[in-house]
mmCIF file of C-alpha atoms and ligand atoms in Angstrom:
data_model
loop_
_atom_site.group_PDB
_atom_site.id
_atom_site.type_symbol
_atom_site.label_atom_id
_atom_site.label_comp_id
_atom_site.label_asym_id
_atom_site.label_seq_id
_atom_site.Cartn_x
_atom_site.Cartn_y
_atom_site.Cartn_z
ATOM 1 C CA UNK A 1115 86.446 128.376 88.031
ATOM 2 C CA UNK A 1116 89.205 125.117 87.598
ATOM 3 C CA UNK A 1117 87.381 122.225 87.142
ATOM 4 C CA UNK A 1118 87.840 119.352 89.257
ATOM 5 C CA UNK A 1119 87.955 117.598 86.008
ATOM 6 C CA UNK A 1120 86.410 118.622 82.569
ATOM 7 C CA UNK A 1121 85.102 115.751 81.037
ATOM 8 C CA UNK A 1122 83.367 116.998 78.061
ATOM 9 C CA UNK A 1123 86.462 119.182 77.410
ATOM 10 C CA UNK A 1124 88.600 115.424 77.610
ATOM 11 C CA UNK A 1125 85.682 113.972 74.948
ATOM 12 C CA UNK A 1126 85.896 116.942 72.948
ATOM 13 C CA UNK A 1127 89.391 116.013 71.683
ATOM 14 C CA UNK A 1128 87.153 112.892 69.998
ATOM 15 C CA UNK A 1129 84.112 114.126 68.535
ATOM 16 C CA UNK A 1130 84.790 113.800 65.139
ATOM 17 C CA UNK A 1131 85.555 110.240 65.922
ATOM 18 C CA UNK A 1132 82.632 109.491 67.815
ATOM 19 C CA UNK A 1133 80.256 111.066 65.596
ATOM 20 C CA UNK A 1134 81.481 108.785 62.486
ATOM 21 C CA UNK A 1135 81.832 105.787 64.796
ATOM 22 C CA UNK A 1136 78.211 106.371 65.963
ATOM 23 C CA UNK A 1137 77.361 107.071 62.068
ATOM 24 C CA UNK A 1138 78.076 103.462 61.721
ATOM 25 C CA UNK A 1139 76.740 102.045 64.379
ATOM 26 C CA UNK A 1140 73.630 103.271 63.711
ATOM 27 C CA UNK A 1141 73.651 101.450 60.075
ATOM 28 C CA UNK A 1142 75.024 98.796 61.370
ATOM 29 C CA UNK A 1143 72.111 97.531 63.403
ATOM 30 C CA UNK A 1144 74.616 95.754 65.793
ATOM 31 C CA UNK A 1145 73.826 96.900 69.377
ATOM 32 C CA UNK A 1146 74.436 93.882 71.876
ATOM 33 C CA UNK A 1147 78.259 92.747 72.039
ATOM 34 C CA UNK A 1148 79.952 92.086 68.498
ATOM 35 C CA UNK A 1149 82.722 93.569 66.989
ATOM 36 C CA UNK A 1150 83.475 96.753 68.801
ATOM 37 C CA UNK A 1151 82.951 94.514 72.285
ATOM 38 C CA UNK A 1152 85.582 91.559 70.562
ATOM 39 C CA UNK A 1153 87.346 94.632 69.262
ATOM 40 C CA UNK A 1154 88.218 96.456 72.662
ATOM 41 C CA UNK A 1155 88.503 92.619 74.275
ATOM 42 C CA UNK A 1156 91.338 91.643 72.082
ATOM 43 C CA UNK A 1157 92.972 95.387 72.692
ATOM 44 C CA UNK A 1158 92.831 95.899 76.194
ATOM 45 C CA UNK A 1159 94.002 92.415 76.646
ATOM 46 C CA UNK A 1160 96.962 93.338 74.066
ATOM 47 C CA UNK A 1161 97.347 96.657 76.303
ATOM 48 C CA UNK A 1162 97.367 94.760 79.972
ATOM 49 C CA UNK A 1163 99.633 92.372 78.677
ATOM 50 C CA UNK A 1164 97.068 89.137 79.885
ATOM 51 C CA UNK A 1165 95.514 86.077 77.758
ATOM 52 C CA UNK A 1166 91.518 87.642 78.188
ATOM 53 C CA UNK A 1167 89.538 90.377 78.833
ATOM 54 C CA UNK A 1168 85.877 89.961 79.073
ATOM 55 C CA UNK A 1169 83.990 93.612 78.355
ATOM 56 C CA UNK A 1170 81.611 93.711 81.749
ATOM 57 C CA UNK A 1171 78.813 96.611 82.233
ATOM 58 C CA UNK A 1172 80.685 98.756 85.009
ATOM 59 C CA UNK A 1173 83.582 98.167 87.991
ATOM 60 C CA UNK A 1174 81.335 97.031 90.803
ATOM 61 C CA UNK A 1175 79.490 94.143 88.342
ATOM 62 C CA UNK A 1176 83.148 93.164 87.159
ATOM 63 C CA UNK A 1177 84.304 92.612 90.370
ATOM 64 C CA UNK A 1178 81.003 90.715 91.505
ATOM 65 C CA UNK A 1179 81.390 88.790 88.379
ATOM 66 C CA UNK A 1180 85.161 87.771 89.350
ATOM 67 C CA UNK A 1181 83.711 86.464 92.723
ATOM 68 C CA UNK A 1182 80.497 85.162 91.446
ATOM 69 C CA UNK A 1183 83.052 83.003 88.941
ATOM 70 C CA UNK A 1184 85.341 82.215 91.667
ATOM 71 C CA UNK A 1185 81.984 80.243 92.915
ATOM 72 C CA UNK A 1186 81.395 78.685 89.912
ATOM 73 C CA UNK A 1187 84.363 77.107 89.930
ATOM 74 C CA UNK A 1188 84.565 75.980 93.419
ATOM 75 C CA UNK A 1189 87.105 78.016 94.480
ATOM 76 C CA UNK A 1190 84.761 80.363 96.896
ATOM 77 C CA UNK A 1191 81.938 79.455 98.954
ATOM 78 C CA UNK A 1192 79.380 81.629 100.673
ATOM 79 C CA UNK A 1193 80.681 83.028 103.759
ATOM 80 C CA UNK A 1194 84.331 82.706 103.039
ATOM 81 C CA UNK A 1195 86.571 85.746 103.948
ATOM 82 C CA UNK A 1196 87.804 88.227 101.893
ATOM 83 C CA UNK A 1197 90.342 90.716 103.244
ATOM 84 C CA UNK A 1198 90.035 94.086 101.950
ATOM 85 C CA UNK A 1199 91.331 97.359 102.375
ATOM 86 C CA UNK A 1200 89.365 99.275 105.183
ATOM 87 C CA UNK A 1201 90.759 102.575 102.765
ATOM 88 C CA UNK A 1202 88.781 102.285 99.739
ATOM 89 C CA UNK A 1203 85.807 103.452 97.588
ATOM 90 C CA UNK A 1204 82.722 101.411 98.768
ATOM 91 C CA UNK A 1205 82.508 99.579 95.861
ATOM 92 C CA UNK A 1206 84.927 97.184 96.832
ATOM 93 C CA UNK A 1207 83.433 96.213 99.967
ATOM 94 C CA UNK A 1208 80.140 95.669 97.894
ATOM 95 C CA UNK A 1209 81.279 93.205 95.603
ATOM 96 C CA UNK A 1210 82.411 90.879 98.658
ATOM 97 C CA UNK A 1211 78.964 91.679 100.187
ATOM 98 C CA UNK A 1212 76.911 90.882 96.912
ATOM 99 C CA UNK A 1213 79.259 87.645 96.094
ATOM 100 C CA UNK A 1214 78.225 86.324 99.708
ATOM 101 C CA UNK A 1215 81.368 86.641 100.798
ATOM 102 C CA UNK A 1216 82.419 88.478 103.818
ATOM 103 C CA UNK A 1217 84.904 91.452 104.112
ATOM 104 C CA UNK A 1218 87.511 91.710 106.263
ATOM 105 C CA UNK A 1219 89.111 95.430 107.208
ATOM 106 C CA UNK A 1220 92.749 95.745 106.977
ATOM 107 C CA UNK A 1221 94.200 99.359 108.105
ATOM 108 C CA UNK A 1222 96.385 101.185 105.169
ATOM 109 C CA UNK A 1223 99.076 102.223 104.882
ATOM 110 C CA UNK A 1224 99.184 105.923 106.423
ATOM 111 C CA UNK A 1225 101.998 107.143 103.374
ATOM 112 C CA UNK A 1226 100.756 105.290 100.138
ATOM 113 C CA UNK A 1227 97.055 105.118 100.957
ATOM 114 C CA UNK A 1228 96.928 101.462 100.155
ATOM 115 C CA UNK A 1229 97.113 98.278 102.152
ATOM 116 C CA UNK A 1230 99.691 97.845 104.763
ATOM 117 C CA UNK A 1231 101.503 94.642 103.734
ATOM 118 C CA UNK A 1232 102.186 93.903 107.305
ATOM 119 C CA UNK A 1233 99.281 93.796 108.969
ATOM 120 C CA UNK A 1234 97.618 91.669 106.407
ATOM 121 C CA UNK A 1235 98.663 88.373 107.999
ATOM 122 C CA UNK A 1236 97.303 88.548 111.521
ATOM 123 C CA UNK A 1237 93.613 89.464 109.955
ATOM 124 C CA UNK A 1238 93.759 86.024 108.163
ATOM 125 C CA UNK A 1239 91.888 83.466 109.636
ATOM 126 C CA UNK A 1240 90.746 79.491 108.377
ATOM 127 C CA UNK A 1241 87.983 81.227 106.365
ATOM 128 C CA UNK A 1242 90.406 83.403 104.599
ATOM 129 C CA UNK A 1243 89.734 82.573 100.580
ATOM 130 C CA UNK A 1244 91.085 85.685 98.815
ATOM 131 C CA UNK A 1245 92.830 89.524 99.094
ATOM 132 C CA UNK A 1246 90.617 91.800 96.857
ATOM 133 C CA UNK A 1247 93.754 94.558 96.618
ATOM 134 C CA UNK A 1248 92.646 98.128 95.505
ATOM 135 C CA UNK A 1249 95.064 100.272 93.818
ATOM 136 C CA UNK A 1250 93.887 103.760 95.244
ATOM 137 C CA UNK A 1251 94.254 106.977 93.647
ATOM 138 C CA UNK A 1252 96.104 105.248 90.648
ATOM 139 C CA UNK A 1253 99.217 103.924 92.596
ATOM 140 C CA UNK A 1254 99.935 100.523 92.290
ATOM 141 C CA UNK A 1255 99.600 98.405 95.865
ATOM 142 C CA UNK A 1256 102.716 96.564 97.170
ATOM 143 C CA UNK A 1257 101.895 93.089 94.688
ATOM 144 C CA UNK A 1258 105.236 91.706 95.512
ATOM 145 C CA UNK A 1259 104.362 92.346 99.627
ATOM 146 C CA UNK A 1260 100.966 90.674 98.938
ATOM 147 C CA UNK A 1261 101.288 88.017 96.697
ATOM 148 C CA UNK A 1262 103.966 86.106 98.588
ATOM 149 C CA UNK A 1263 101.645 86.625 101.500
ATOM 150 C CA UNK A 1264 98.961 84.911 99.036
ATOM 151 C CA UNK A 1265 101.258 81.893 98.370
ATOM 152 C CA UNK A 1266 102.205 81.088 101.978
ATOM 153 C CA UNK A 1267 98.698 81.111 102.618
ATOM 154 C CA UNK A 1268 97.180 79.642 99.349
ATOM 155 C CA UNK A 1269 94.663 82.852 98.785
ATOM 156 C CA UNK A 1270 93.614 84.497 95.712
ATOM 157 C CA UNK A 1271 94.367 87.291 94.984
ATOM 158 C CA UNK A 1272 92.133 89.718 93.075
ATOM 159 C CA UNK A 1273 93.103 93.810 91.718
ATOM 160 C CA UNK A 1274 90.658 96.531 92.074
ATOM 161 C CA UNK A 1275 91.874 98.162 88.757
ATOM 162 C CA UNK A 1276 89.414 101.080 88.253
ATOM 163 C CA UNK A 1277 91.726 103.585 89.148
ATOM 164 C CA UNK A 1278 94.963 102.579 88.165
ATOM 165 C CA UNK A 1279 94.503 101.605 84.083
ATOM 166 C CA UNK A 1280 97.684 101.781 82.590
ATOM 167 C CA UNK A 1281 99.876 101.532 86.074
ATOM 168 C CA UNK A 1282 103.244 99.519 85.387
ATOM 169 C CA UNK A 1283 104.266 97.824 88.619
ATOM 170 C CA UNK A 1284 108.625 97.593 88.812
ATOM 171 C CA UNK A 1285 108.617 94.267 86.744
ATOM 172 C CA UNK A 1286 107.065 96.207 84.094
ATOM 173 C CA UNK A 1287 103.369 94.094 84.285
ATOM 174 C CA UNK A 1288 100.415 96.708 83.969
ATOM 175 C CA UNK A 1289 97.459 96.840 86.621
ATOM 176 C CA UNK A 1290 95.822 94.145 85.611
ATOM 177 C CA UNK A 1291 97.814 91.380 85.321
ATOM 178 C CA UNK A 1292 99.334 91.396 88.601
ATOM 179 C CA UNK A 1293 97.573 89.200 90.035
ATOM 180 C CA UNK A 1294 94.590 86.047 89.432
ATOM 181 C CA UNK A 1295 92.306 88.031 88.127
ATOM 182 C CA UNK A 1296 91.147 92.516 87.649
ATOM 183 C CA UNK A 1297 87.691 94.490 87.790
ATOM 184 C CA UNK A 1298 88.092 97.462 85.490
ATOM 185 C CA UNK A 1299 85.699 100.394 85.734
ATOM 186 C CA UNK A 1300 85.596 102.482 82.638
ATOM 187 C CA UNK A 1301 83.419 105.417 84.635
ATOM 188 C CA UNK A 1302 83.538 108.454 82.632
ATOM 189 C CA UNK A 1303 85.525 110.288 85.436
ATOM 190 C CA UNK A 1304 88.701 107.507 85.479
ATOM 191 C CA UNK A 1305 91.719 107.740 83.587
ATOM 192 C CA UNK A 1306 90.023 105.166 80.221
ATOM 193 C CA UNK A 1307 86.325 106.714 80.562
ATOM 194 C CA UNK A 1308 83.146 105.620 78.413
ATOM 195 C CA UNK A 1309 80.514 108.307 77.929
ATOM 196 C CA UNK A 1310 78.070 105.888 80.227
ATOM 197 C CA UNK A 1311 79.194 102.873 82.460
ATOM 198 C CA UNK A 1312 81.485 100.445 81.837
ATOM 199 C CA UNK A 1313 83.744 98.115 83.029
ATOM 200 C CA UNK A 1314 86.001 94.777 81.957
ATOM 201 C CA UNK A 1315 87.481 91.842 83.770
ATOM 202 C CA UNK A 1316 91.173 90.637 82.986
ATOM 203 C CA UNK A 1317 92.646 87.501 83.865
ATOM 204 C CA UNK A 1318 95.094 84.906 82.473
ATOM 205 C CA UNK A 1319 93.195 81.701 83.646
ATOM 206 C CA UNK A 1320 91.121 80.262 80.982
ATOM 207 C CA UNK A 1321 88.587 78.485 83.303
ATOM 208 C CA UNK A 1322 87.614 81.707 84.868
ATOM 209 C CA UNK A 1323 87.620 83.809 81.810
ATOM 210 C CA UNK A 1324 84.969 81.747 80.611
ATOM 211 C CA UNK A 1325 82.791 81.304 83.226
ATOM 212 C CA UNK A 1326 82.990 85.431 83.426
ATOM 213 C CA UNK A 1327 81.963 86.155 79.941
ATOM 214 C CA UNK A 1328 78.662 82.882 80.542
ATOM 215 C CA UNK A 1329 77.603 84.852 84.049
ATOM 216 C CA UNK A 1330 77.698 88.228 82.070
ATOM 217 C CA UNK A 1331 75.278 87.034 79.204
ATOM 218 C CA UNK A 1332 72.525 84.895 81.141
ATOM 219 C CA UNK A 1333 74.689 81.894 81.821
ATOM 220 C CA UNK A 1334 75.094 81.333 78.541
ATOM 221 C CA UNK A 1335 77.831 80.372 75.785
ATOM 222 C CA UNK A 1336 75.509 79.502 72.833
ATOM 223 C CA UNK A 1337 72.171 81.314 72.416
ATOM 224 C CA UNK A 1338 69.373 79.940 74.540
ATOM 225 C CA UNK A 1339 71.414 77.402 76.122
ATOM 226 C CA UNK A 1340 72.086 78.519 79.769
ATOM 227 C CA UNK A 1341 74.929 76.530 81.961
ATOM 228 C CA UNK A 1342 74.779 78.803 84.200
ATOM 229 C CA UNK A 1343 72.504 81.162 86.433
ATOM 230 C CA UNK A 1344 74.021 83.905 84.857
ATOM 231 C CA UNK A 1345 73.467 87.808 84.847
ATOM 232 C CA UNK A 1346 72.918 90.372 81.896
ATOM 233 C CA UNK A 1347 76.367 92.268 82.737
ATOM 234 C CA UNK A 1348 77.820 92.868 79.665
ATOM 235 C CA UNK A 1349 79.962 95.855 77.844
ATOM 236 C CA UNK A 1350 77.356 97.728 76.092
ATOM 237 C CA UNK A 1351 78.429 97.726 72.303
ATOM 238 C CA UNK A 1352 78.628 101.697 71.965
ATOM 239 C CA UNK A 1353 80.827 102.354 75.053
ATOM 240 C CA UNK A 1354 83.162 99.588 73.611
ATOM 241 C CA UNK A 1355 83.049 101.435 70.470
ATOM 242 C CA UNK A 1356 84.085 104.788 72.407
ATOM 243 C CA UNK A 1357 86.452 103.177 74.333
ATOM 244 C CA UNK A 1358 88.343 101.639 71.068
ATOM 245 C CA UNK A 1359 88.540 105.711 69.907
ATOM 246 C CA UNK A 1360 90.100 106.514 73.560
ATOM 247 C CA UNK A 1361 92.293 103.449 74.313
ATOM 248 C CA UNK A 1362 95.622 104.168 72.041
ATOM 249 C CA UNK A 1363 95.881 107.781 74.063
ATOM 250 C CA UNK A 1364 95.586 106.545 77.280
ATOM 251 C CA UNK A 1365 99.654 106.183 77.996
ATOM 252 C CA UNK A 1366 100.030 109.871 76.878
ATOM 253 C CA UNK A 1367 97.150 110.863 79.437
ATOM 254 C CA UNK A 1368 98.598 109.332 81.475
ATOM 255 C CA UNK A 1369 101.834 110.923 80.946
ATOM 256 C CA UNK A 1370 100.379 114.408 81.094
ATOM 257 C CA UNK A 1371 98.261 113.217 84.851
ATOM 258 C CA UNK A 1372 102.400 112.278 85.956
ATOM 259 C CA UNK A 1373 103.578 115.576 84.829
ATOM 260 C CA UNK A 1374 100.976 117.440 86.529
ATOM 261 C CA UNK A 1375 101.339 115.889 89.523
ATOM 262 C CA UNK A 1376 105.396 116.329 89.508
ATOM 263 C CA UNK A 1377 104.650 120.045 88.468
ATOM 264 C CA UNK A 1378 102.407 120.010 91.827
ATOM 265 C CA UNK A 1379 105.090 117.944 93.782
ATOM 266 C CA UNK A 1380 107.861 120.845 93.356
ATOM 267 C CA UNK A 1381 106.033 123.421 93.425
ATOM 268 C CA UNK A 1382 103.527 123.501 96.161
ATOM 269 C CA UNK A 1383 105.342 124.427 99.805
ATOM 270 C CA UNK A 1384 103.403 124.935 102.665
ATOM 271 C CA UNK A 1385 103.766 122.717 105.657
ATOM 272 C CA UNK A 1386 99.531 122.823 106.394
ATOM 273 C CA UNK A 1387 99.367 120.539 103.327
ATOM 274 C CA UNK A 1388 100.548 117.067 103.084
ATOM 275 C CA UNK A 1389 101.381 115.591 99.710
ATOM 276 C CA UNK A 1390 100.915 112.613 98.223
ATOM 277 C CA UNK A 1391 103.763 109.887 98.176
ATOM 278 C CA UNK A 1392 105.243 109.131 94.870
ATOM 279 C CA UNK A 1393 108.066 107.207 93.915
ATOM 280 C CA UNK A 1394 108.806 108.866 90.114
ATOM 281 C CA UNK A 1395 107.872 105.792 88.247
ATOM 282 C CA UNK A 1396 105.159 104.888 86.173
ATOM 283 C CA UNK A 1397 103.329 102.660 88.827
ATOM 284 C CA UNK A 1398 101.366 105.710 89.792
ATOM 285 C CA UNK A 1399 98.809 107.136 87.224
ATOM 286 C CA UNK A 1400 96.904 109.715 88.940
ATOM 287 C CA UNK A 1401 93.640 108.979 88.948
ATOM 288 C CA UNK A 1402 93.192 112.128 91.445
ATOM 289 C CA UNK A 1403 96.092 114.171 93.125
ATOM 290 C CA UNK A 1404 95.214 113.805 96.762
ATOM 291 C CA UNK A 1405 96.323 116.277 99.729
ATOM 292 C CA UNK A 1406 95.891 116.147 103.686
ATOM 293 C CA UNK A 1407 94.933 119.308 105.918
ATOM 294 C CA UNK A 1408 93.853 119.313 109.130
ATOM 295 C CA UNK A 1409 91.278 121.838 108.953
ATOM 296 C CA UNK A 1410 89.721 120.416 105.691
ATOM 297 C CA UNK A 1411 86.182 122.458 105.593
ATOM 298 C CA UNK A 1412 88.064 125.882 105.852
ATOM 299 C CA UNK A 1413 90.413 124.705 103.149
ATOM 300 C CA UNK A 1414 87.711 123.898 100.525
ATOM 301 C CA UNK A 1415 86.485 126.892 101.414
ATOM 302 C CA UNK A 1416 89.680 128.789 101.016
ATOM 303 C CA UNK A 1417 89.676 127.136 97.227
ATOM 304 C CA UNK A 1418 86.400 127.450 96.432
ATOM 305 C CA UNK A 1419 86.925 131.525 96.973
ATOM 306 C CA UNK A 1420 89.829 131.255 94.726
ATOM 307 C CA UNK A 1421 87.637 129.320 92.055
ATOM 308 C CA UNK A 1422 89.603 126.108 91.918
ATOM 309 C CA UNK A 1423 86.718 123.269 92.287
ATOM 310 C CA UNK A 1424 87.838 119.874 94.561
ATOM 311 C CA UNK A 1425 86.481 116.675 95.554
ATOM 312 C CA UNK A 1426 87.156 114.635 98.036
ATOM 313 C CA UNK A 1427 87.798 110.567 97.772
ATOM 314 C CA UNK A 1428 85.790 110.051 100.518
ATOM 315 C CA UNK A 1429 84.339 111.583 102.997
ATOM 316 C CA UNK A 1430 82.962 108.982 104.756
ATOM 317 C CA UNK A 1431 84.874 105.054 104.888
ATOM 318 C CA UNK A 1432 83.084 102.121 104.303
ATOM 319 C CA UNK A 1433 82.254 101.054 107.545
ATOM 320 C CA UNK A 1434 81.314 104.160 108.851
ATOM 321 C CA UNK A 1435 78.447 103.925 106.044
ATOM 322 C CA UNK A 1436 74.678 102.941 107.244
ATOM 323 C CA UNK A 1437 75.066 100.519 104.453
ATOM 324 C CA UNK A 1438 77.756 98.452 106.248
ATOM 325 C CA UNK A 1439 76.250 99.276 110.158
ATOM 326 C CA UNK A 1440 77.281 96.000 110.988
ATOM 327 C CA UNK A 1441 81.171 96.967 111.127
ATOM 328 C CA UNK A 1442 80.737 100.370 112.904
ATOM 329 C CA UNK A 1443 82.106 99.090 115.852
ATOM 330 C CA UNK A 1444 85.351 98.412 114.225
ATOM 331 C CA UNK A 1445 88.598 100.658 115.016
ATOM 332 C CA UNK A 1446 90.374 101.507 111.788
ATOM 333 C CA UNK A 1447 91.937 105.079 113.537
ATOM 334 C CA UNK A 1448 94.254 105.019 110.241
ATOM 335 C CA UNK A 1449 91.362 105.132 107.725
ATOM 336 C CA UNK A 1450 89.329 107.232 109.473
ATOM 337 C CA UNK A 1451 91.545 110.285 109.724
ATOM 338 C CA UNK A 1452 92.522 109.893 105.714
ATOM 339 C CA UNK A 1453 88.794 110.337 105.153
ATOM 340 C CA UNK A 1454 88.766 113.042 107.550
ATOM 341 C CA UNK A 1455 91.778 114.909 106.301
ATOM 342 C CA UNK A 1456 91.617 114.153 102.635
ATOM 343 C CA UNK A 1457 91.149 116.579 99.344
ATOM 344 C CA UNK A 1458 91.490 116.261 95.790
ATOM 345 C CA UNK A 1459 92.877 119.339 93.638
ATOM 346 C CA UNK A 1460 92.077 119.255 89.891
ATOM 347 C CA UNK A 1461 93.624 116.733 88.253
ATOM 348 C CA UNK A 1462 93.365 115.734 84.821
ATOM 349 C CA UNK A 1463 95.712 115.137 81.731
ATOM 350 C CA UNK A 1464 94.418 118.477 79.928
ATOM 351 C CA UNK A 1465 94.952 120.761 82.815
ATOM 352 C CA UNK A 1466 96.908 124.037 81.908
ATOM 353 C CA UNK A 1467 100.451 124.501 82.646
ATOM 354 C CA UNK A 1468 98.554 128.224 83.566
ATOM 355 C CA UNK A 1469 95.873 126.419 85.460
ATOM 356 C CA UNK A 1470 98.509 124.707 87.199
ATOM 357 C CA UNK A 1471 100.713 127.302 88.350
ATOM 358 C CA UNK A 1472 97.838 129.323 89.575
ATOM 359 C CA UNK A 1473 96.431 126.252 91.827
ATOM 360 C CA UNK A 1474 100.330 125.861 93.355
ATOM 361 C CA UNK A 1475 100.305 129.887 93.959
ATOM 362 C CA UNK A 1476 96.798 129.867 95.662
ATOM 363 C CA UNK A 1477 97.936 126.710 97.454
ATOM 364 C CA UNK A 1478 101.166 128.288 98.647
ATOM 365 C CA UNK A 1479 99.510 131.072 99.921
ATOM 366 C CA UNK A 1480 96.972 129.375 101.906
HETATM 367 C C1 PLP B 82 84.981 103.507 90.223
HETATM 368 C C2 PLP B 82 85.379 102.430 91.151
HETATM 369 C C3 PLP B 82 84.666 101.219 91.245
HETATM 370 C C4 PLP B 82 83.321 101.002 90.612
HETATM 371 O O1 PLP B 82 83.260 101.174 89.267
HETATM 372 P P1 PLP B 82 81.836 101.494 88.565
HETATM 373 O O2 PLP B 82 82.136 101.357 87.124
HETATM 374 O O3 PLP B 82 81.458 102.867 88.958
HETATM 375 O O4 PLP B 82 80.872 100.462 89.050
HETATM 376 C C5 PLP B 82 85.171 100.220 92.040
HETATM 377 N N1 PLP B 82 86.296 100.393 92.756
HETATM 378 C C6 PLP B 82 86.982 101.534 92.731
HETATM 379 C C7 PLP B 82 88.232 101.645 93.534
HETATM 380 C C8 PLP B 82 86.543 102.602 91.944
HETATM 381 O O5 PLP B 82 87.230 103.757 91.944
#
């Protein structure tokens, strides 16, 4: 069988490192933020190219966090609107949910998967606060398109990062600091993965950085003295320290997920399978290598008797979800057919050129 992806394979290329690192954590007797957690702060911020990073316990409580802050400060209230894309991994819609906040379903676009630009405006209303703008499959959204939108209408404007670490939009700023502020998930399936949950926020505005790293650690900036009704939400130590081991490779990863993907690009041909749009640069990072087909059951199946594993990102949308019942009535036609037509082929930045070639055969002759 192909693996979807192999994670322990990926970790395997670090387990001398993480067996010394955890050597010394152990004797250290430092478990709850410190040095690794300052350590991957300072580099990730260095590697994003923005003033902070504050090390957060996974995607959905970094993106919360950014919201909850947003609060904080004034700048949200409870109830505001937040448009979001309708094409997205729940998550997302969450965050607005949990922040009080309330979502608001734009259609994508049917090409890049992400938010169409142009139908943003007529979904904004006087409760409009914010765009939370996801960055699906790895590919950067249209930030030029949406934050000039943002300006005329004096929004925020807030990147879904957890699949796109390491994306350089064309004026060469990395996912992350495109924008006010980014929720990182460091999931051990995305391109930077802990071995447990993680997550960071980035952000170049001081005022929010700090309320962000007082609602992770009880509301707190100096021990036992609580400003604000805060949250235990932080980086755990050891995934920070993991994460310092995996961070310097994570351009070459990417690299190998881009060549992959252009090896797929050329080689697959067979007009039952749509491919994914990509432009050649580096603002796509291939978090997975999504396809269309029409008949997608008989397809998997097809695979899956050829021993080549898939996923599929997602099979259901948000508001389709019992979860979100309250926006079933909605008509996102758009969305709904991605999530009915959508696959995933094995993607990942240690995937054979052999592997590869047989996937494009079986694919061709499908
Ligand atoms: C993974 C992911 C999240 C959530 O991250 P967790 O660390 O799993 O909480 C949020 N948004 C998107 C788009 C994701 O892919």
């Amino acid at each position: 069988m192909i693996k979807f992806l192999d994670l322990s394979a990926i970790n395997a290329r670090y387990e001398a490192a993480f067996q010394e690192k955890f050597q010394q954590f152990l004797k250290n007797g430092s478990y709850i933020l410190g040095p690794e957690v300052d350590a991957f702060e300072t580099r990730f911020s260095q590697y994003c190219g923005t003033k902070y990073t504050i090390g957060i316990s996974n995607g959905l409580d970094a993106l919360i966090l950014i919201f909850k802050a947003y609060m904080a400060l004034g700048k949200l209230k409870p109830g505001d609107e937040v448009i979001v894309p309708a094409n997205t991994f729940i998550a997302s819609v969450l965050a607005i949910i949990h922040a009080d906040l309330k979502p608001v379903f734009v259609e994508p676009d049917p090409e890049t998967y992400n938010i169409d630009v142009s139908k943003i405006e007529t979904h904004i209303s006087s409760k409009t606060r914010a765009i939370l703008v996801v960055h699906l499959y790895g590919q950067l959204a249209n930030m030029d398109g949406i934050n000039n939108l943002a300006k005329n209408h004096n929004l925020l404007v807030v990147e879904d990062a957890a699949q796109a670490q390491g994306a350089k939009y064309s004026n060469g700023k990395r996912a992350g600091n495109l924008a006010d502020a980014a929720a990182f998930s460091f999931y051990p399936g995305k391109n930077l993965g802990a071995l447990g949950d993680a997550g960071a926020v980035t952000t170049n505005n001081k005022a929010l950085a700090k309320a962000i790293s007082e609602l992770r650690n009880y509301g707190s900036e100096k021990k036992y003295v609580n400003t604000r009704v805060g949250y235990n939400k932080r980086l755990d130590a050891l995934q920070a320290a993991f994460l310092n081991i995996k961070l310097p490779d994570l351009d070459a990863d990417n690299n190998e997920r881009r060549r992959v993907a252009n090896q797929y690009l050329k080689g697959i041909k067979n007009s039952k399978i749509k491919l994914p749009f990509y432009d050649g640069s580096e603002n796509h990072v291939f978090h997975v290598f999504v396809v269309q087909v029409e008949d997608r059951a008989l397809f998997v199946n097809y695979l899956q008797s050829h021993n080549v594993e898939t996923l599929i990102h997602y099979p259901i949308p948000p508001h389709k979800q019992t979860a979100l019942h309250n926006y079933a009535h909605l008509k996102l036609p758009i969305t709904e057919t991605i999530h009915n037509n959508v696959v995933s082929i094995p993607m990942s930045p240690i995937l054979s050129d052999s592997d590869v070639i047989k996937i494009i055969n079986i694919l061709n002759t499908y």
